[in-house]
mmCIF file of C-alpha atoms in Angstrom:
data_model
loop_
_atom_site.group_PDB
_atom_site.id
_atom_site.type_symbol
_atom_site.label_atom_id
_atom_site.label_comp_id
_atom_site.label_asym_id
_atom_site.label_seq_id
_atom_site.Cartn_x
_atom_site.Cartn_y
_atom_site.Cartn_z
ATOM 1 C CA UNK A 1 0.000 0.000 0.000
ATOM 2 C CA UNK A 2 1.514 3.304 -1.140
ATOM 3 C CA UNK A 3 0.357 6.891 -0.689
ATOM 4 C CA UNK A 4 0.014 7.141 -4.477
ATOM 5 C CA UNK A 5 -2.489 4.260 -4.674
ATOM 6 C CA UNK A 6 -5.988 5.034 -5.917
ATOM 7 C CA UNK A 7 -8.862 5.099 -3.465
ATOM 8 C CA UNK A 8 -11.951 3.071 -4.348
ATOM 9 C CA UNK A 9 -14.014 6.134 -5.323
ATOM 10 C CA UNK A 10 -11.197 7.395 -7.568
ATOM 11 C CA UNK A 11 -10.873 4.030 -9.281
ATOM 12 C CA UNK A 12 -14.640 3.894 -9.892
ATOM 13 C CA UNK A 13 -14.459 7.328 -11.549
ATOM 14 C CA UNK A 14 -11.683 6.123 -13.887
ATOM 15 C CA UNK A 15 -13.636 2.966 -14.751
ATOM 16 C CA UNK A 16 -16.767 4.981 -15.480
ATOM 17 C CA UNK A 17 -14.903 7.309 -17.862
ATOM 18 C CA UNK A 18 -12.667 4.823 -19.688
ATOM 19 C CA UNK A 19 -15.022 1.800 -19.591
ATOM 20 C CA UNK A 20 -12.282 -0.899 -19.714
ATOM 21 C CA UNK A 21 -13.171 -4.263 -21.225
ATOM 22 C CA UNK A 22 -14.407 -6.711 -18.611
ATOM 23 C CA UNK A 23 -12.436 -9.940 -18.905
ATOM 24 C CA UNK A 24 -10.295 -12.244 -16.836
ATOM 25 C CA UNK A 25 -6.892 -10.681 -16.134
ATOM 26 C CA UNK A 26 -3.795 -11.818 -14.258
ATOM 27 C CA UNK A 27 -3.435 -8.303 -12.788
ATOM 28 C CA UNK A 28 -6.195 -5.868 -11.967
ATOM 29 C CA UNK A 29 -5.973 -2.673 -14.067
ATOM 30 C CA UNK A 30 -6.164 -0.700 -10.839
ATOM 31 C CA UNK A 31 -2.696 -2.049 -9.938
ATOM 32 C CA UNK A 32 -1.384 -0.891 -13.313
ATOM 33 C CA UNK A 33 -2.682 2.642 -12.668
ATOM 34 C CA UNK A 34 -1.190 2.574 -9.163
ATOM 35 C CA UNK A 35 2.204 1.662 -10.637
ATOM 36 C CA UNK A 36 2.060 4.472 -13.220
ATOM 37 C CA UNK A 37 1.115 7.063 -10.590
ATOM 38 C CA UNK A 38 3.933 5.751 -8.373
ATOM 39 C CA UNK A 39 6.455 6.397 -11.154
ATOM 40 C CA UNK A 40 5.128 9.908 -11.831
ATOM 41 C CA UNK A 41 5.176 10.847 -8.158
ATOM 42 C CA UNK A 42 8.498 9.304 -7.110
ATOM 43 C CA UNK A 43 10.393 9.712 -10.385
ATOM 44 C CA UNK A 44 11.843 6.193 -10.261
ATOM 45 C CA UNK A 45 12.984 4.378 -13.406
ATOM 46 C CA UNK A 46 10.636 1.907 -15.054
ATOM 47 C CA UNK A 47 13.035 -0.972 -14.370
ATOM 48 C CA UNK A 48 13.226 -0.036 -10.674
ATOM 49 C CA UNK A 49 9.500 -0.350 -10.047
ATOM 50 C CA UNK A 50 8.959 -2.089 -6.655
ATOM 51 C CA UNK A 51 8.216 -5.802 -6.824
ATOM 52 C CA UNK A 52 4.768 -5.435 -5.206
ATOM 53 C CA UNK A 53 3.554 -3.952 -8.516
ATOM 54 C CA UNK A 54 3.146 -5.979 -11.707
ATOM 55 C CA UNK A 55 6.322 -6.345 -13.813
ATOM 56 C CA UNK A 56 7.625 -3.077 -15.253
ATOM 57 C CA UNK A 57 7.335 -4.449 -18.794
ATOM 58 C CA UNK A 58 3.589 -4.954 -18.341
ATOM 59 C CA UNK A 59 3.105 -1.524 -16.740
ATOM 60 C CA UNK A 60 5.075 0.142 -19.535
ATOM 61 C CA UNK A 61 3.068 -1.764 -22.151
ATOM 62 C CA UNK A 62 -0.207 -0.388 -20.782
ATOM 63 C CA UNK A 63 1.312 3.088 -20.438
ATOM 64 C CA UNK A 64 2.252 3.138 -24.135
ATOM 65 C CA UNK A 65 -1.033 1.539 -25.183
ATOM 66 C CA UNK A 66 -3.216 4.033 -23.299
ATOM 67 C CA UNK A 67 -1.043 6.895 -24.507
ATOM 68 C CA UNK A 68 -1.445 5.912 -28.191
ATOM 69 C CA UNK A 69 -5.208 5.458 -27.768
ATOM 70 C CA UNK A 70 -5.617 8.933 -26.226
ATOM 71 C CA UNK A 71 -6.933 7.514 -22.954
ATOM 72 C CA UNK A 72 -4.998 10.049 -20.880
ATOM 73 C CA UNK A 73 -6.482 12.947 -22.865
ATOM 74 C CA UNK A 74 -9.983 11.558 -22.457
ATOM 75 C CA UNK A 75 -9.535 11.048 -18.722
ATOM 76 C CA UNK A 76 -7.965 14.485 -18.194
ATOM 77 C CA UNK A 77 -10.754 16.312 -20.043
ATOM 78 C CA UNK A 78 -13.534 14.454 -18.242
ATOM 79 C CA UNK A 79 -11.980 14.901 -14.802
ATOM 80 C CA UNK A 80 -11.391 18.603 -15.405
ATOM 81 C CA UNK A 81 -15.032 19.098 -16.435
ATOM 82 C CA UNK A 82 -16.246 17.058 -13.473
ATOM 83 C CA UNK A 83 -14.221 19.096 -10.965
ATOM 84 C CA UNK A 84 -15.242 22.409 -12.576
ATOM 85 C CA UNK A 85 -18.925 21.490 -12.310
ATOM 86 C CA UNK A 86 -18.480 20.488 -8.654
ATOM 87 C CA UNK A 87 -16.986 23.972 -8.077
ATOM 88 C CA UNK A 88 -20.102 25.627 -9.537
ATOM 89 C CA UNK A 89 -18.469 26.509 -12.873
ATOM 90 C CA UNK A 90 -19.323 25.616 -16.457
ATOM 91 C CA UNK A 91 -17.899 22.302 -17.615
ATOM 92 C CA UNK A 92 -15.852 23.868 -20.426
ATOM 93 C CA UNK A 93 -13.539 26.821 -19.891
ATOM 94 C CA UNK A 94 -13.873 29.899 -22.104
ATOM 95 C CA UNK A 95 -10.659 31.585 -20.903
ATOM 96 C CA UNK A 96 -7.233 29.974 -21.034
ATOM 97 C CA UNK A 97 -3.861 31.102 -19.694
ATOM 98 C CA UNK A 98 -0.732 30.342 -21.741
ATOM 99 C CA UNK A 99 2.881 30.162 -20.598
ATOM 100 C CA UNK A 100 6.023 28.043 -20.813
ATOM 101 C CA UNK A 101 8.362 26.380 -18.317
ATOM 102 C CA UNK A 102 12.004 25.569 -19.036
ATOM 103 C CA UNK A 103 13.069 22.231 -17.542
ATOM 104 C CA UNK A 104 16.625 20.923 -17.158
ATOM 105 C CA UNK A 105 17.499 17.696 -18.915
ATOM 106 C CA UNK A 106 17.966 14.476 -16.980
ATOM 107 C CA UNK A 107 18.416 12.161 -19.965
ATOM 108 C CA UNK A 108 21.441 12.837 -22.178
ATOM 109 C CA UNK A 109 19.898 10.824 -25.034
ATOM 110 C CA UNK A 110 16.848 13.063 -25.405
ATOM 111 C CA UNK A 111 16.634 16.109 -27.661
ATOM 112 C CA UNK A 112 17.503 19.320 -25.847
ATOM 113 C CA UNK A 113 18.349 22.960 -26.366
ATOM 114 C CA UNK A 114 19.475 25.948 -24.324
ATOM 115 C CA UNK A 115 17.115 28.640 -23.073
ATOM 116 C CA UNK A 116 19.520 31.596 -23.183
ATOM 117 C CA UNK A 117 17.247 33.808 -21.109
ATOM 118 C CA UNK A 118 16.910 31.424 -18.158
ATOM 119 C CA UNK A 119 20.248 29.645 -18.674
ATOM 120 C CA UNK A 120 18.569 26.250 -18.757
ATOM 121 C CA UNK A 121 19.637 23.333 -20.951
ATOM 122 C CA UNK A 122 16.789 20.939 -21.662
ATOM 123 C CA UNK A 123 13.203 21.283 -22.838
ATOM 124 C CA UNK A 124 10.280 23.690 -22.625
ATOM 125 C CA UNK A 125 6.761 22.793 -21.557
ATOM 126 C CA UNK A 126 4.204 25.042 -23.251
ATOM 127 C CA UNK A 127 0.837 24.810 -21.488
ATOM 128 C CA UNK A 128 -2.645 26.286 -21.483
ATOM 129 C CA UNK A 129 -4.611 26.118 -18.217
ATOM 130 C CA UNK A 130 -8.055 27.324 -17.148
ATOM 131 C CA UNK A 131 -8.752 29.900 -14.435
ATOM 132 C CA UNK A 132 -8.310 27.216 -11.753
ATOM 133 C CA UNK A 133 -4.885 26.170 -13.024
ATOM 134 C CA UNK A 134 -6.165 22.859 -14.422
ATOM 135 C CA UNK A 135 -4.326 21.693 -17.541
ATOM 136 C CA UNK A 136 -6.110 22.030 -20.895
ATOM 137 C CA UNK A 137 -3.276 21.495 -23.386
ATOM 138 C CA UNK A 138 0.467 20.801 -23.252
ATOM 139 C CA UNK A 139 3.210 20.753 -25.879
ATOM 140 C CA UNK A 140 6.921 20.047 -25.361
ATOM 141 C CA UNK A 141 9.793 21.484 -27.452
ATOM 142 C CA UNK A 142 13.517 21.955 -26.998
ATOM 143 C CA UNK A 143 14.338 24.853 -24.679
ATOM 144 C CA UNK A 144 15.682 27.204 -27.375
ATOM 145 C CA UNK A 145 12.266 27.532 -29.087
ATOM 146 C CA UNK A 146 10.880 31.004 -28.349
ATOM 147 C CA UNK A 147 7.427 31.265 -26.781
ATOM 148 C CA UNK A 148 6.040 33.276 -29.697
ATOM 149 C CA UNK A 149 7.124 30.532 -32.140
ATOM 150 C CA UNK A 150 5.512 27.759 -30.092
ATOM 151 C CA UNK A 151 2.273 29.694 -29.467
ATOM 152 C CA UNK A 152 0.882 28.939 -32.935
ATOM 153 C CA UNK A 153 1.501 25.184 -32.556
ATOM 154 C CA UNK A 154 0.000 25.213 -29.068
ATOM 155 C CA UNK A 155 -3.100 26.985 -30.420
ATOM 156 C CA UNK A 156 -3.387 24.242 -33.031
ATOM 157 C CA UNK A 157 -3.275 21.637 -30.229
ATOM 158 C CA UNK A 158 -6.152 23.491 -28.546
ATOM 159 C CA UNK A 159 -8.154 23.432 -31.770
ATOM 160 C CA UNK A 160 -7.637 19.681 -32.146
ATOM 161 C CA UNK A 161 -9.000 19.194 -28.622
ATOM 162 C CA UNK A 162 -12.228 20.956 -29.712
ATOM 163 C CA UNK A 163 -12.315 23.004 -26.516
ATOM 164 C CA UNK A 164 -14.528 26.042 -25.985
ATOM 165 C CA UNK A 165 -11.684 28.529 -25.389
ATOM 166 C CA UNK A 166 -12.327 32.040 -26.742
ATOM 167 C CA UNK A 167 -9.683 34.182 -25.001
ATOM 168 C CA UNK A 168 -6.103 33.228 -24.110
ATOM 169 C CA UNK A 169 -4.169 35.324 -21.603
ATOM 170 C CA UNK A 170 -0.390 35.503 -22.116
ATOM 171 C CA UNK A 171 2.642 37.519 -21.011
ATOM 172 C CA UNK A 172 4.895 39.849 -22.976
ATOM 173 C CA UNK A 173 6.872 36.944 -24.452
ATOM 174 C CA UNK A 174 4.010 36.332 -26.868
ATOM 175 C CA UNK A 175 3.951 39.815 -28.382
ATOM 176 C CA UNK A 176 4.253 40.249 -32.131
ATOM 177 C CA UNK A 177 2.545 38.982 -35.275
ATOM 178 C CA UNK A 178 1.654 35.652 -33.655
ATOM 179 C CA UNK A 179 -1.365 37.233 -31.918
ATOM 180 C CA UNK A 180 -2.987 38.234 -35.218
ATOM 181 C CA UNK A 181 -2.001 34.943 -36.861
ATOM 182 C CA UNK A 182 -3.666 32.891 -34.105
ATOM 183 C CA UNK A 183 -6.812 35.027 -34.272
ATOM 184 C CA UNK A 184 -7.141 34.689 -38.058
ATOM 185 C CA UNK A 185 -6.371 30.955 -38.160
ATOM 186 C CA UNK A 186 -8.022 29.573 -35.025
ATOM 187 C CA UNK A 187 -10.334 32.365 -33.835
ATOM 188 C CA UNK A 188 -8.651 32.705 -30.417
ATOM 189 C CA UNK A 189 -8.127 36.191 -29.019
ATOM 190 C CA UNK A 190 -4.610 36.352 -27.567
ATOM 191 C CA UNK A 191 -4.702 38.954 -24.775
ATOM 192 C CA UNK A 192 -1.188 40.082 -23.836
ATOM 193 C CA UNK A 193 -0.916 41.219 -20.194
ATOM 194 C CA UNK A 194 2.282 43.033 -19.216
ATOM 195 C CA UNK A 195 3.096 44.397 -15.781
ATOM 196 C CA UNK A 196 3.571 48.161 -15.921
ATOM 197 C CA UNK A 197 4.870 48.526 -12.355
ATOM 198 C CA UNK A 198 8.611 47.820 -12.398
ATOM 199 C CA UNK A 199 9.517 50.368 -9.707
ATOM 200 C CA UNK A 200 8.086 48.550 -6.686
ATOM 201 C CA UNK A 201 9.513 45.155 -7.638
ATOM 202 C CA UNK A 202 7.659 41.939 -8.417
ATOM 203 C CA UNK A 203 3.890 41.861 -8.130
ATOM 204 C CA UNK A 204 1.745 38.935 -9.297
ATOM 205 C CA UNK A 205 -0.455 39.890 -12.236
ATOM 206 C CA UNK A 206 -4.152 39.163 -11.814
ATOM 207 C CA UNK A 207 -5.148 35.846 -13.475
ATOM 208 C CA UNK A 208 -1.709 35.495 -15.111
ATOM 209 C CA UNK A 209 -0.178 34.180 -11.860
ATOM 210 C CA UNK A 210 -2.440 31.115 -11.976
ATOM 211 C CA UNK A 211 -0.306 29.331 -14.570
ATOM 212 C CA UNK A 212 2.787 29.942 -12.424
ATOM 213 C CA UNK A 213 1.019 28.159 -9.573
ATOM 214 C CA UNK A 214 0.385 25.233 -11.927
ATOM 215 C CA UNK A 215 4.126 25.021 -12.622
ATOM 216 C CA UNK A 216 4.768 24.909 -8.874
ATOM 217 C CA UNK A 217 2.290 22.012 -8.625
ATOM 218 C CA UNK A 218 4.409 20.138 -11.177
ATOM 219 C CA UNK A 219 7.355 20.271 -8.770
ATOM 220 C CA UNK A 220 5.423 18.020 -6.377
ATOM 221 C CA UNK A 221 5.992 15.210 -8.900
ATOM 222 C CA UNK A 222 9.628 14.138 -9.148
ATOM 223 C CA UNK A 223 9.222 12.810 -12.670
ATOM 224 C CA UNK A 224 8.521 16.396 -13.780
ATOM 225 C CA UNK A 225 11.322 18.149 -11.845
ATOM 226 C CA UNK A 226 13.709 17.249 -14.676
ATOM 227 C CA UNK A 227 13.082 15.823 -18.109
ATOM 228 C CA UNK A 228 13.851 12.101 -17.948
ATOM 229 C CA UNK A 229 11.798 11.211 -21.042
ATOM 230 C CA UNK A 230 13.446 10.162 -24.289
ATOM 231 C CA UNK A 231 10.645 11.540 -26.504
ATOM 232 C CA UNK A 232 8.545 14.692 -26.397
ATOM 233 C CA UNK A 233 5.358 12.597 -26.560
ATOM 234 C CA UNK A 234 6.273 10.798 -23.347
ATOM 235 C CA UNK A 235 7.193 14.105 -21.668
ATOM 236 C CA UNK A 236 3.720 15.430 -22.508
ATOM 237 C CA UNK A 237 2.017 12.276 -21.211
ATOM 238 C CA UNK A 238 3.809 12.552 -17.865
ATOM 239 C CA UNK A 239 2.476 16.109 -17.444
ATOM 240 C CA UNK A 240 -1.041 14.894 -18.214
ATOM 241 C CA UNK A 241 -0.736 12.033 -15.708
ATOM 242 C CA UNK A 242 0.419 14.404 -12.958
ATOM 243 C CA UNK A 243 -2.605 16.610 -13.628
ATOM 244 C CA UNK A 244 -4.920 13.584 -13.686
ATOM 245 C CA UNK A 245 -3.606 12.629 -10.240
ATOM 246 C CA UNK A 246 -4.208 16.175 -8.955
ATOM 247 C CA UNK A 247 -7.780 16.221 -10.268
ATOM 248 C CA UNK A 248 -8.489 12.794 -8.766
ATOM 249 C CA UNK A 249 -7.456 14.184 -5.385
ATOM 250 C CA UNK A 250 -10.199 16.820 -5.707
ATOM 251 C CA UNK A 251 -12.962 14.243 -6.197
#
């Protein structure tokens, strides 16, 4: 029994959303999910998964299978809507907040770049969250890709998710022609919010600070503190799984 294990109510919510095929199995799918959440939380290697879980090969097989089938996306979207409704909000968000986070590399075989501004060698996570800080979309690039260049691709990810976003709040790093390009192509209004008070030091900007809080939530999951993933797809899936775990804790 680990602190990362699913409670019965949480497991029933996952089963209701994903509707797994009922058949005889050697290992209960709940144990597979427990193993995946253990890896995301503790940051351990797949091959070092404790022996009380099913074999790491089987856990990794299901991880890749569910990732390719879009199960994590489906679960994330449904959980986010469920939690929003329980908070008295509409199921779908109309306002998103966009930002990026540079993450140091932890795997020397993965693609990486250098963010010259933050002096970080590794990758960048580009995310869009709602007003609660719940993840809507995520895209991973090498760290040297500028925010304004990645914004268009991230907007395309949003469009593919068929979400109800109308306005996206962003910081000064997204200024330029990209705002008009996103509006004409996808219909999203990119609202750039820049702090005008530089005399009195740092002050959190209303609504914009929410995405920074989301990044701090990521640090509670050791798998996200550095980039240990070989591919960008896997790096994105780990972010989604961490957010799924956070939303499950709110049920």
